Tab-separated table of C-alpha atoms and ligand atoms in Angstrom:
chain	number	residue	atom	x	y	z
Q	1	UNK	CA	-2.467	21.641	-17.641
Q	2	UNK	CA	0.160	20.547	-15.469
Q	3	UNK	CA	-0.508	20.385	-11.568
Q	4	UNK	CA	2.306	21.920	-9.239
Q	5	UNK	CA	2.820	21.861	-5.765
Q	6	UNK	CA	2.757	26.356	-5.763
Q	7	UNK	CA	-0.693	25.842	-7.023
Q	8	UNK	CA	-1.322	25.020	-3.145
Q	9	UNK	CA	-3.141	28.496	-1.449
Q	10	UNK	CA	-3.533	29.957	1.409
Q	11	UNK	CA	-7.625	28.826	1.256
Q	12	UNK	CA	-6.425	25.438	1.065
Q	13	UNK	CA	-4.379	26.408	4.055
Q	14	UNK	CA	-7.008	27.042	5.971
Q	15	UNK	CA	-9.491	24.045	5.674
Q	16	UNK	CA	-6.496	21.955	6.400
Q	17	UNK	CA	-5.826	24.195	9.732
Q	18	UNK	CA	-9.500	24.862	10.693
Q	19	UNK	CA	-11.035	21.162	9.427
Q	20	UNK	CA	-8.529	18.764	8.717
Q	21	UNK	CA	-5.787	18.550	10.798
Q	22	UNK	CA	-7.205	17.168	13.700
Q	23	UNK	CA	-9.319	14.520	11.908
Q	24	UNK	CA	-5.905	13.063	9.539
Q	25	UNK	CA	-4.303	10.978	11.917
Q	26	UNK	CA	-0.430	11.357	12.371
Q	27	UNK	CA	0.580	7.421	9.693
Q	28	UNK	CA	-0.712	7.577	6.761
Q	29	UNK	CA	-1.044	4.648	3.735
Q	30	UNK	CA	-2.321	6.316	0.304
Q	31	UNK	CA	-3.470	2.944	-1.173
Q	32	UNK	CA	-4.516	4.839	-4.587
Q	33	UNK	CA	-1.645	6.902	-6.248
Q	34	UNK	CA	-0.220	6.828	-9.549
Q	35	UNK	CA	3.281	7.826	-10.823
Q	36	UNK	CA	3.795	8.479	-14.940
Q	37	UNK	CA	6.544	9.401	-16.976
Q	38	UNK	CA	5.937	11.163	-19.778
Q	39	UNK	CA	8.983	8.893	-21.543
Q	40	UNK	CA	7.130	5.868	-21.427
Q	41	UNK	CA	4.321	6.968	-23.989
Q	42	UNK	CA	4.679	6.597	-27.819
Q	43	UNK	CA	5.363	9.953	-29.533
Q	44	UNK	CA	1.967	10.001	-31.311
Q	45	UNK	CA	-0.028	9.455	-28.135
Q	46	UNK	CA	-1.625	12.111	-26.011
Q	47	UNK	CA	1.442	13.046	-24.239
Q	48	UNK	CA	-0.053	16.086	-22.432
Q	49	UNK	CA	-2.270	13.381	-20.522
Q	50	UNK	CA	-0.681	13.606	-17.384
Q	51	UNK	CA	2.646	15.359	-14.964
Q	52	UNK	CA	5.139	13.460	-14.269
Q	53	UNK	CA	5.534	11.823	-10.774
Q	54	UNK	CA	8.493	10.267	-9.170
Q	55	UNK	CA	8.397	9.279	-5.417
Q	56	UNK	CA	9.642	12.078	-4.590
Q	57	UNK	CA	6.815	14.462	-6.041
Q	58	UNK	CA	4.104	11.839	-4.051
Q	59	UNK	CA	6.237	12.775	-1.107
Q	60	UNK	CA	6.732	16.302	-1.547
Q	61	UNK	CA	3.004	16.391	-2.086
Q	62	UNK	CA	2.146	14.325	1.265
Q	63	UNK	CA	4.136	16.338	2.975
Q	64	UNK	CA	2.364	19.685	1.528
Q	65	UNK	CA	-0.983	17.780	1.844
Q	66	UNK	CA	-0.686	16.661	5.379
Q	67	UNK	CA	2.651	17.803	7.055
Q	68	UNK	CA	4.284	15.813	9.762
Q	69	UNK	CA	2.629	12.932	9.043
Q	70	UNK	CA	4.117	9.206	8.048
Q	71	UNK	CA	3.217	8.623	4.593
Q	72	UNK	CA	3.836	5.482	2.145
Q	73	UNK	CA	1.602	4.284	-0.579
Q	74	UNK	CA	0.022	1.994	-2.857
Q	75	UNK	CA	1.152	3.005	-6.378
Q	76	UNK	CA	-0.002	2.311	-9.330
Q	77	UNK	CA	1.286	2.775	-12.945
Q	78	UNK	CA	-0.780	5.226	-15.159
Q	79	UNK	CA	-2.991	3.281	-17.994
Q	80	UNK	CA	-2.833	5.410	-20.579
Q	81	UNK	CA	-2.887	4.223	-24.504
Q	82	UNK	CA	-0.062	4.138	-26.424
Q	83	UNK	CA	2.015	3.289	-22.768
Q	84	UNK	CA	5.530	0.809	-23.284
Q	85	UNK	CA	4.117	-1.314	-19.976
Q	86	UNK	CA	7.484	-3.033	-19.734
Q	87	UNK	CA	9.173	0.152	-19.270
Q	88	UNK	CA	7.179	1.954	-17.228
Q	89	UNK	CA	6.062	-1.033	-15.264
Q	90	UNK	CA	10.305	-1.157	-14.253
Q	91	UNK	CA	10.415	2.483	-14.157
Q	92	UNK	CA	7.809	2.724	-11.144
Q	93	UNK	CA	8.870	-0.205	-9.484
Q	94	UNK	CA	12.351	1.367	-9.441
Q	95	UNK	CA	11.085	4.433	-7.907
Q	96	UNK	CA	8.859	2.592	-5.618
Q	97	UNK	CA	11.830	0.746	-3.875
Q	98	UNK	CA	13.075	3.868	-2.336
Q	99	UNK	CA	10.793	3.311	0.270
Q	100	UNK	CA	11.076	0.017	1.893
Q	101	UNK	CA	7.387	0.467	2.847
Q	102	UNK	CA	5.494	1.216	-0.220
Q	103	UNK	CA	3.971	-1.138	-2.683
Q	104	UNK	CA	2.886	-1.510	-6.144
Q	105	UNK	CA	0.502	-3.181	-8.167
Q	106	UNK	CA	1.599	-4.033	-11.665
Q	107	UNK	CA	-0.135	-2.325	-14.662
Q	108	UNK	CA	-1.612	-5.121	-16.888
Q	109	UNK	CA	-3.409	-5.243	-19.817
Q	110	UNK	CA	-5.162	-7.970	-22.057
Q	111	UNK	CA	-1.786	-8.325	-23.713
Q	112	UNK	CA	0.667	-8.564	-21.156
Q	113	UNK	CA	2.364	-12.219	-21.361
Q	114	UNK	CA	1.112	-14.253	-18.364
Q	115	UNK	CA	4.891	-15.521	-17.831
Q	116	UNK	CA	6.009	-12.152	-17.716
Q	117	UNK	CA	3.443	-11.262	-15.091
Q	118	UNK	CA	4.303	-13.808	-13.254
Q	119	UNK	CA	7.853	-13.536	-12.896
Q	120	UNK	CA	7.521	-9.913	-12.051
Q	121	UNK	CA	5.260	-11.170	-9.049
Q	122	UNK	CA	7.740	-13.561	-8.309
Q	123	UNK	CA	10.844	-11.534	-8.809
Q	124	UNK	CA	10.597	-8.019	-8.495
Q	125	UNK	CA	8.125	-7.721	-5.443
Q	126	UNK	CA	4.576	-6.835	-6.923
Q	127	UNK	CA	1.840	-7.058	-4.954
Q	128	UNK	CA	-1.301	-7.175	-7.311
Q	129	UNK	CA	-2.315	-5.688	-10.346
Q	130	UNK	CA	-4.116	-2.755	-12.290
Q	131	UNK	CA	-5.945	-3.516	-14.847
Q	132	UNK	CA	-8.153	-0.905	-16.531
Q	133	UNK	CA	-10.862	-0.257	-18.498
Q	134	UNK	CA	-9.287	1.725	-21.354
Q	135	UNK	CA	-7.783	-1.404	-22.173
Q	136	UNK	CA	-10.672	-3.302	-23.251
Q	137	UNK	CA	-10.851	-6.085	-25.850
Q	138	UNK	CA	-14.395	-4.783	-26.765
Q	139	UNK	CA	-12.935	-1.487	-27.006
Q	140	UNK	CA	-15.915	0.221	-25.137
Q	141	UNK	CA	-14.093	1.676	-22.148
Q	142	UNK	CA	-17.576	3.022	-20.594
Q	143	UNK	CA	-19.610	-0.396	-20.928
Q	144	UNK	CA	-16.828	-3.136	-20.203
Q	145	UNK	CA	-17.025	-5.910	-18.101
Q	146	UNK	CA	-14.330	-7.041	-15.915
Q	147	UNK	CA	-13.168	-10.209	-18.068
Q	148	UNK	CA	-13.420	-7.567	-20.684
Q	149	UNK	CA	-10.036	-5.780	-19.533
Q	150	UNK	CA	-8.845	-8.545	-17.163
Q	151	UNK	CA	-8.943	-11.255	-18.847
Q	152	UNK	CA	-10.073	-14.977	-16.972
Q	153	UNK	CA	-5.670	-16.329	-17.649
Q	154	UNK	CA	-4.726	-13.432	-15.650
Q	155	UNK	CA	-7.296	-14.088	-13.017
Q	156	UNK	CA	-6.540	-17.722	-12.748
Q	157	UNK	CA	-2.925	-16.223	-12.504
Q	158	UNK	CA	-3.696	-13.814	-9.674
Q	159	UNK	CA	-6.152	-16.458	-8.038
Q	160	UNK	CA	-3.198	-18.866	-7.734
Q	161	UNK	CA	-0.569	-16.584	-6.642
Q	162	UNK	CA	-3.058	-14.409	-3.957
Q	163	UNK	CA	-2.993	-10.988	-5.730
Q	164	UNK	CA	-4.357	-7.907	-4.916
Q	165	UNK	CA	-6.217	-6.326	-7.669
Q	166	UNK	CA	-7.162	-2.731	-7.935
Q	167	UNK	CA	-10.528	-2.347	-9.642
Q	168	UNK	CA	-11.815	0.380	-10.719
Q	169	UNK	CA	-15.007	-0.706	-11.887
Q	170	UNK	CA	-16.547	0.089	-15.889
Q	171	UNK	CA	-20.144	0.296	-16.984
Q	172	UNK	CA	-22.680	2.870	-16.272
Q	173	UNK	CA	-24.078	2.045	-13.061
Q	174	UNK	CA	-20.410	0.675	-12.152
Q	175	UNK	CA	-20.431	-1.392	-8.477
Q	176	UNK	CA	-24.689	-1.806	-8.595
Q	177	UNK	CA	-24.374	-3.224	-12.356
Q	178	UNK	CA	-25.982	-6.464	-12.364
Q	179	UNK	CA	-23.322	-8.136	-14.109
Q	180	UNK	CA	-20.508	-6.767	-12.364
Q	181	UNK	CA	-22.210	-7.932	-8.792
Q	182	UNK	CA	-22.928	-11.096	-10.324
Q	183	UNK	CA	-18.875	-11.072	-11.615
Q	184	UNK	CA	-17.993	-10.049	-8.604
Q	185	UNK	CA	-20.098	-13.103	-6.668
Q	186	UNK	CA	-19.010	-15.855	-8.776
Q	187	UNK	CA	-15.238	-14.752	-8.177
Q	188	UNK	CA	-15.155	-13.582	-4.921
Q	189	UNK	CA	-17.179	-16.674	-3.868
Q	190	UNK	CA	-16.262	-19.699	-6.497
Q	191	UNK	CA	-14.719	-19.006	-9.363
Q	192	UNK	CA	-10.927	-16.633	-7.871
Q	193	UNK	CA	-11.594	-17.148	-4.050
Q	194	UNK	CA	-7.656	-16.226	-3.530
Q	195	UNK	CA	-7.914	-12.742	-5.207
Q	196	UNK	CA	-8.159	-10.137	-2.515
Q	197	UNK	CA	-10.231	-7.057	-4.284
Q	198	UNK	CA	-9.672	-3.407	-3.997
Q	199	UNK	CA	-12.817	-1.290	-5.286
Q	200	UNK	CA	-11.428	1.700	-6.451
Q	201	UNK	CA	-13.630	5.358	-5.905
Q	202	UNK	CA	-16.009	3.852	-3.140
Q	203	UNK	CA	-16.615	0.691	-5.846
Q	204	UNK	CA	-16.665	3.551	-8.431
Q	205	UNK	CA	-19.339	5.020	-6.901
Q	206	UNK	CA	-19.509	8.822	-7.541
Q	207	UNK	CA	-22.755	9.355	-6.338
Q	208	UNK	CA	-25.195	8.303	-3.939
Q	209	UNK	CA	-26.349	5.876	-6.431
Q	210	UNK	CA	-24.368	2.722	-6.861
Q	211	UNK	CA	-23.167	2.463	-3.576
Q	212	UNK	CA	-26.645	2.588	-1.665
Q	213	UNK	CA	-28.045	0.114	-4.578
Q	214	UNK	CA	-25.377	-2.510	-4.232
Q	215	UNK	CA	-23.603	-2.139	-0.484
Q	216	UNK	CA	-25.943	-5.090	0.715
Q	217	UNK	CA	-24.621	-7.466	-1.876
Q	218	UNK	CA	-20.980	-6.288	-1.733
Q	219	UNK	CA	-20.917	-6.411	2.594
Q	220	UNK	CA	-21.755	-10.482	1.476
Q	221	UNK	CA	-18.787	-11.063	-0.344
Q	222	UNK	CA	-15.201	-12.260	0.996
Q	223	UNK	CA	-12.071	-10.678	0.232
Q	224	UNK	CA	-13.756	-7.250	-0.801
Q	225	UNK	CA	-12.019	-3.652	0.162
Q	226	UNK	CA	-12.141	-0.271	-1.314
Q	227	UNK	CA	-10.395	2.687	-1.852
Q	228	UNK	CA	-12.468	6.065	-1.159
Q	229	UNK	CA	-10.031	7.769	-3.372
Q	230	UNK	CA	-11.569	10.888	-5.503
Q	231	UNK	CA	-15.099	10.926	-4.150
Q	232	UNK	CA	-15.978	14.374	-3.094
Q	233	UNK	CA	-19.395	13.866	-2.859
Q	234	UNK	CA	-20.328	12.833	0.764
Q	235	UNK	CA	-23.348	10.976	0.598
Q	236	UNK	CA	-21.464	7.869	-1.501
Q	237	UNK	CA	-19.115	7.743	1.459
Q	238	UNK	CA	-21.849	7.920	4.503
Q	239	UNK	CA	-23.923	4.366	2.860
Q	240	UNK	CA	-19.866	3.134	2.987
Q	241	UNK	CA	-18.939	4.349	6.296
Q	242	UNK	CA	-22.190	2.932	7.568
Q	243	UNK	CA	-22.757	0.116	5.841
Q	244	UNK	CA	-19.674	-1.758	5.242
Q	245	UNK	CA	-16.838	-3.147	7.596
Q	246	UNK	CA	-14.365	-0.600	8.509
Q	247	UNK	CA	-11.906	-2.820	8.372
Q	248	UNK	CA	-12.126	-2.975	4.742
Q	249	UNK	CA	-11.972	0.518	3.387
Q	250	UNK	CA	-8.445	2.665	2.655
Q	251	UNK	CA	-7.688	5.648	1.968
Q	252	UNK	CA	-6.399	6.798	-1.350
Q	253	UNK	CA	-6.057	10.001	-2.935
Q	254	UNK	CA	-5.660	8.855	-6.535
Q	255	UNK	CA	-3.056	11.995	-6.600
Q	256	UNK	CA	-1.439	13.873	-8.736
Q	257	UNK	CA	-3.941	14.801	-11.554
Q	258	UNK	CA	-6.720	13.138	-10.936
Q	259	UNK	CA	-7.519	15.075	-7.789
Q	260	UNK	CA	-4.600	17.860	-6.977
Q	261	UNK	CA	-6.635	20.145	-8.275
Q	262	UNK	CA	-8.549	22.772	-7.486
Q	263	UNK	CA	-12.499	21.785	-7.862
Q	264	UNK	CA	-14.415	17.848	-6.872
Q	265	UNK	CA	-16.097	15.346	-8.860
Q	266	UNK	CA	-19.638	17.175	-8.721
Q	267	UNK	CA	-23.021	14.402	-8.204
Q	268	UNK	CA	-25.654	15.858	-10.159
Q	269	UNK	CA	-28.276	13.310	-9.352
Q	270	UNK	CA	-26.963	10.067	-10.877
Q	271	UNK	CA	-24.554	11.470	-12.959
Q	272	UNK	CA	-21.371	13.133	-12.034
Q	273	UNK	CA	-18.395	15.467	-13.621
Q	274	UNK	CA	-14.606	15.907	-13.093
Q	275	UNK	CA	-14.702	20.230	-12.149
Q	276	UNK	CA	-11.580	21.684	-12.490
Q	277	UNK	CA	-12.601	25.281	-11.561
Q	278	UNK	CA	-9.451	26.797	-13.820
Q	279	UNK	CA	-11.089	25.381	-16.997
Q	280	UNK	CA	-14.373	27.431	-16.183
Q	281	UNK	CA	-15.055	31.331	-15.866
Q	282	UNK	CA	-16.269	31.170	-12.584
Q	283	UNK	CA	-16.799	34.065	-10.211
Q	284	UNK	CA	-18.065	33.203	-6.536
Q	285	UNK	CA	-19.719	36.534	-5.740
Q	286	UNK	CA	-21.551	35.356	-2.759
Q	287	UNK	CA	-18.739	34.406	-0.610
Q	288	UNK	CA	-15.216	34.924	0.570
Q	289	UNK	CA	-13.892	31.462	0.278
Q	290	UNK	CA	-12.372	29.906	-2.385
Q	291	UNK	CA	-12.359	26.214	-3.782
Q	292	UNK	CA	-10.341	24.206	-2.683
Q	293	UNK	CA	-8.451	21.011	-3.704
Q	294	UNK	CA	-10.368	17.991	-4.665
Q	295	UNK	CA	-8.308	15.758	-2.318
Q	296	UNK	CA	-9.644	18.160	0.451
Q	297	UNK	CA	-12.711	17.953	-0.699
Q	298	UNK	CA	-12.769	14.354	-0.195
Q	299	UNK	CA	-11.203	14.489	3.245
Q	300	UNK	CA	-13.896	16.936	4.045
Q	301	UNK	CA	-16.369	14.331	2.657
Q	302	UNK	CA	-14.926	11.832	5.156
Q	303	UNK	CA	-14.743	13.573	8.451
Q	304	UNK	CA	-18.712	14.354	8.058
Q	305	UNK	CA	-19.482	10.632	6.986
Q	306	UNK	CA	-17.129	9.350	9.972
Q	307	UNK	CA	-19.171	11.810	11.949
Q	308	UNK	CA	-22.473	10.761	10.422
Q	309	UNK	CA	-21.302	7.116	10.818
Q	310	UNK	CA	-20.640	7.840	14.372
Q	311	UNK	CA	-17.105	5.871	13.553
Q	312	UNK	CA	-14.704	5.944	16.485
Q	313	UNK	CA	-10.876	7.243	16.629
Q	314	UNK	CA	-9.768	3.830	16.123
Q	315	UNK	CA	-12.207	3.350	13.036
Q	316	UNK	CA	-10.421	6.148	11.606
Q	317	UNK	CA	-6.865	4.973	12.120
Q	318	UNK	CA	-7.977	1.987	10.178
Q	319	UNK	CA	-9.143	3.690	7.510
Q	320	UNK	CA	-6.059	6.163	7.462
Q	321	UNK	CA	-3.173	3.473	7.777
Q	322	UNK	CA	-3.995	0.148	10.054
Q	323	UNK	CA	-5.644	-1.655	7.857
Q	324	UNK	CA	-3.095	-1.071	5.030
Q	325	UNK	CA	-0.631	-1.941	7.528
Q	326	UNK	CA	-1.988	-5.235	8.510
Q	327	UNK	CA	-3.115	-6.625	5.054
Q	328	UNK	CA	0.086	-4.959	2.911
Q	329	UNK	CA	2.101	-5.804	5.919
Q	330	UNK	CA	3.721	-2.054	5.876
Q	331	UNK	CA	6.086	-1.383	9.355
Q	332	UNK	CA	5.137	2.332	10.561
Q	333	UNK	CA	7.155	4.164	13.128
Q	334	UNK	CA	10.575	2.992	11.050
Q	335	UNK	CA	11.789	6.546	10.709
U	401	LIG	ZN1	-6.527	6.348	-10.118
């Protein structure tokens, strides 16, 4: 089902008024955001997938999500199968220049040509990659390990030219798997010193689980971040808030589909679901709300572990836009 900005209500409305917009700051930086074109996929693949998303839907959608404020982002392409890479890859970047202050990371997968990565580093002004999963050698997208869908020639590659990479973590127990900490050890600390990380989902951590397991080991390692993007549940983001740098966590929304929508990523104890309240008969007769988005879910989720952290005002312009600002070098306040 496709998501549309008149699917916004007047219960949404009101957690933004009432909750949300005195905790959003007035800049900005949505370091987790994906744009898709529906022309880029072959005509046999699952074209339904996703909506389409130029710039100007993320910033029609900013603007709906969190009016008068300065927004620019970190995009990424889409992974989806059956994706022409090439095209979209110049497609988004296209879009992406319309705004002197957003970045992207370029989609690879195990296939891309290293030369042609590196010329579009070099030439066309990306900033890191995305890699993912789905694109596995081993073709388990669930059980993967990093090398598995970014392979060691495009880490060398992104070691030697200082990339960013946005990870979004496979396997079951994802960021407090014992071989993706050890991965994550031997590259952040030996093997790729250069590569500056980005954990996507709280280190793809859904539920309290990961996170609390492995947040000692990750705080240890250099050039770590994360994105909190799509985590609704709160507890995930309180062992963050509290036990990692604040300095090294952005925001992200991981908009459009993945969390425009009305419903969260529900934690039921160490597993979790994507709840998208219009694929389910569901009746609420105990109360006069309504769900709301997922995004706001998650924002909600972050004001009570900022809270909980006992994070400061400043703490919470880094998270919204500072530290984006500082380490993507973005100019705020340009008009
Ligand atoms: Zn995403």
């Amino acid at each position: 089902m496709s998501i549309s900005l008149d699917d916004y209500q007047s219960h949404d409305q009101q957690i933004w008024d009432e909750e949300l917009q005195d905790f959003v700051p007035d800049r900005v930086f949505d370091a987790h955001i994906h744009l898709f074109h529906h022309a880029h996929l072959a005509v046999s693949s699952d074209s339904h997938a996703w909506s389409d998303a130029d710039l100007s839907t993320l910033q029609q959608w900013a603007h709906r999500l969190y009016p008068g404020r300065e927004t620019h982002f970190l995009v990424l392409g889409t992974p989806t199968i059956g994706l022409d890479v090439t095209a979209h890859n110049r497609w988004c970047l296209e879009k992406v220049r319309q705004d002197p202050q957003s970045r992207m990371n370029r989609l690879v997968t195990p296939q891309c040509q290293l030369a042609d990565i590196e010329r579009d580093i070099r030439e066309q002004g990306f900033i890191g990659l995305k890699p993912y999963r789905i694109y596995s050698v081993t073709g388990d997208i669930a059980q993967c390990r990093i090398h598995d869908f970014l392979p060691h020639t495009q880490l060398e590659l992104a070691n030697q030219l200082g990339l960013w990479v946005t990870m979004h973590l496979s396997r079951f127990h994802g960021c407090a798997d014992e071989f993706n900490l050890n991965d994550l050890e031997e590259f952040t600390q030996r093997r790729y010193p250069n590569i500056k990380w980005i954990l996507a989902h709280c280190a793809r951590s859904f539920t309290y689980w990961p996170i609390r397991h492995a947040i000692d080991r990750l705080r240890d390692m250099p050039n770590i971040w994360y994105d909190v993007s799509a985590v609704t549940d709160v507890r995930p983001m309180i062992t963050l808030f509290s036990g990692e740098n604040p300095q090294r966590i952005l925001y992200g929304s991981d908009g459009v589909d993945a969390t425009y929508f009305h419903g969260q990523y529900a934690a039921m104890g160490r597993a979790w679901q994507y709840v998208d309240i219009d694929r389910f008969n569901l009746k609420f007769p105990h109360c006069d709300g309504r769900p709301i988005l997922a995004v706001y879910e998650q924002l909600l989720s972050m004001k009570h572990a900022a809270e909980i952290a006992e994070w400061s005002k400043d703490n919470i312009q880094d998270l919204f836009w500072r530290n984006a600002a500082r380490e993507f070098n973005i100019t705020f306040g340009q008009g």
